[in-house]
PDB file of C-alpha atoms in Angstrom:
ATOM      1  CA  UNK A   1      -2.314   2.855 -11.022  1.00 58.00           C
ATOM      2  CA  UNK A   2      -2.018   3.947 -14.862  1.00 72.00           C
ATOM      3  CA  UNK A   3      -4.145   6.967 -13.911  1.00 71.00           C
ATOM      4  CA  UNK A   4      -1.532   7.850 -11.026  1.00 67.00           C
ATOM      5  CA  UNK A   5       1.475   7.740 -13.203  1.00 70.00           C
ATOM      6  CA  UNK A   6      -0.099   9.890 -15.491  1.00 74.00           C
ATOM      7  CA  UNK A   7      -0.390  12.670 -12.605  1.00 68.00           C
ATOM      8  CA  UNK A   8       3.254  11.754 -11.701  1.00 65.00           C
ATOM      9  CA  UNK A   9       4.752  12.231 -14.843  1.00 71.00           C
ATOM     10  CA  UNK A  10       2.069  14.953 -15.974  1.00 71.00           C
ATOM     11  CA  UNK A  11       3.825  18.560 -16.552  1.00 68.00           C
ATOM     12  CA  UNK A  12       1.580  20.222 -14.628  1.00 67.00           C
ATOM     13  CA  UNK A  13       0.323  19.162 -11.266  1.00 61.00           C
ATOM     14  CA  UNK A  14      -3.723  18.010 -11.405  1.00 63.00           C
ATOM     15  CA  UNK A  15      -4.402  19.485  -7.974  1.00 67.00           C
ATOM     16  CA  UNK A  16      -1.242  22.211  -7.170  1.00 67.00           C
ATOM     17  CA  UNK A  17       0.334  21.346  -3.450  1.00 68.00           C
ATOM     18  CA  UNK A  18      -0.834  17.973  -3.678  1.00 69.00           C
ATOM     19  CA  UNK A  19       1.437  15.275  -4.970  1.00 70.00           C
ATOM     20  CA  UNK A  20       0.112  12.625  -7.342  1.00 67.00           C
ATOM     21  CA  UNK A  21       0.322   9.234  -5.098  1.00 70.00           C
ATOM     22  CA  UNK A  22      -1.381  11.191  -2.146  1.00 75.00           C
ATOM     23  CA  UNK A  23      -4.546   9.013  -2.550  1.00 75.00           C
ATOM     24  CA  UNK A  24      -2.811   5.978  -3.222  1.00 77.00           C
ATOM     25  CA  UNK A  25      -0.185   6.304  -0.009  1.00 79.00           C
ATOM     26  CA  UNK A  26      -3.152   7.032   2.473  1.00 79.00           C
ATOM     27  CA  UNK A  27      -5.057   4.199   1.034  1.00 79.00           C
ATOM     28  CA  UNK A  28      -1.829   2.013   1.926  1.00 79.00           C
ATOM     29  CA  UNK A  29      -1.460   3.714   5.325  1.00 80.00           C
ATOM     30  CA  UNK A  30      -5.090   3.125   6.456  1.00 78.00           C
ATOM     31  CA  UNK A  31      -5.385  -0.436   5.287  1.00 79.00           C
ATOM     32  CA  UNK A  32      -1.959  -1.182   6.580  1.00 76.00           C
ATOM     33  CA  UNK A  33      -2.469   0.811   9.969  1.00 75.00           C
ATOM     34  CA  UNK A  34      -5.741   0.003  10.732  1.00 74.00           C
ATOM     35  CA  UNK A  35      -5.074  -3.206  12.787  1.00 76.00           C
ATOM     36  CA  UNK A  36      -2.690  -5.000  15.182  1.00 81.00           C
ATOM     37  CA  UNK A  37      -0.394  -7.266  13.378  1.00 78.00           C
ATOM     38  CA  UNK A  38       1.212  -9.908  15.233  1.00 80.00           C
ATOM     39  CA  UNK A  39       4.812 -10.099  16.815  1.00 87.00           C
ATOM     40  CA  UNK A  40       4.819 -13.764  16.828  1.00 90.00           C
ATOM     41  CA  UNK A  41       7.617 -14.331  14.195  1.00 92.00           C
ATOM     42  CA  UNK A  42       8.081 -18.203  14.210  1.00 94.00           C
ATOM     43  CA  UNK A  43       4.005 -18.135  13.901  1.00 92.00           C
ATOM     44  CA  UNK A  44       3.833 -16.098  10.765  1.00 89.00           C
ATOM     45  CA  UNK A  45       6.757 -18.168   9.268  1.00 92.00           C
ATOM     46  CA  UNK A  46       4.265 -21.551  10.439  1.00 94.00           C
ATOM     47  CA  UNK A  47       1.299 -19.915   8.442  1.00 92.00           C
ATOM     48  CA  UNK A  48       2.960 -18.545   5.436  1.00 93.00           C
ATOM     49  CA  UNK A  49       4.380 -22.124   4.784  1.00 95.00           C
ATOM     50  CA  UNK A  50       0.716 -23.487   5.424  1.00 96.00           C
ATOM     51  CA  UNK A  51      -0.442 -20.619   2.538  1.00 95.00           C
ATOM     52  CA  UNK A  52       2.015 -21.256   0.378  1.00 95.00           C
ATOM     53  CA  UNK A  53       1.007 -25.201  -0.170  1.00 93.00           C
TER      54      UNK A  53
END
């Protein structure tokens, strides 16, 4: 992450055209995307409690 702030705040662009958190933000979008979550609301609030202890 320090390496992407770096780019970020960097006066000059590493790769021109490409913004800095490109690789980061796809890497979120594929691991978040990737699957079905569920729509079961009062389920996920039963299994976050059951994590949490």
């Amino acid at each position: 992450m320090r390496s992407v702030l770096k780019q970020v705040l960097a006066d000059t662009p590493t790769s021109p055209g490409i913004p800095a958190d490109n690789q980061d933000t796809m890497f979120m979008a594929l691991t978040c995307g990737d699957a079905e979550w569920p729509h079961d609301v009062a389920g996920y609030a039963t299994r976050t409690a059951v994590d949490r202890k």
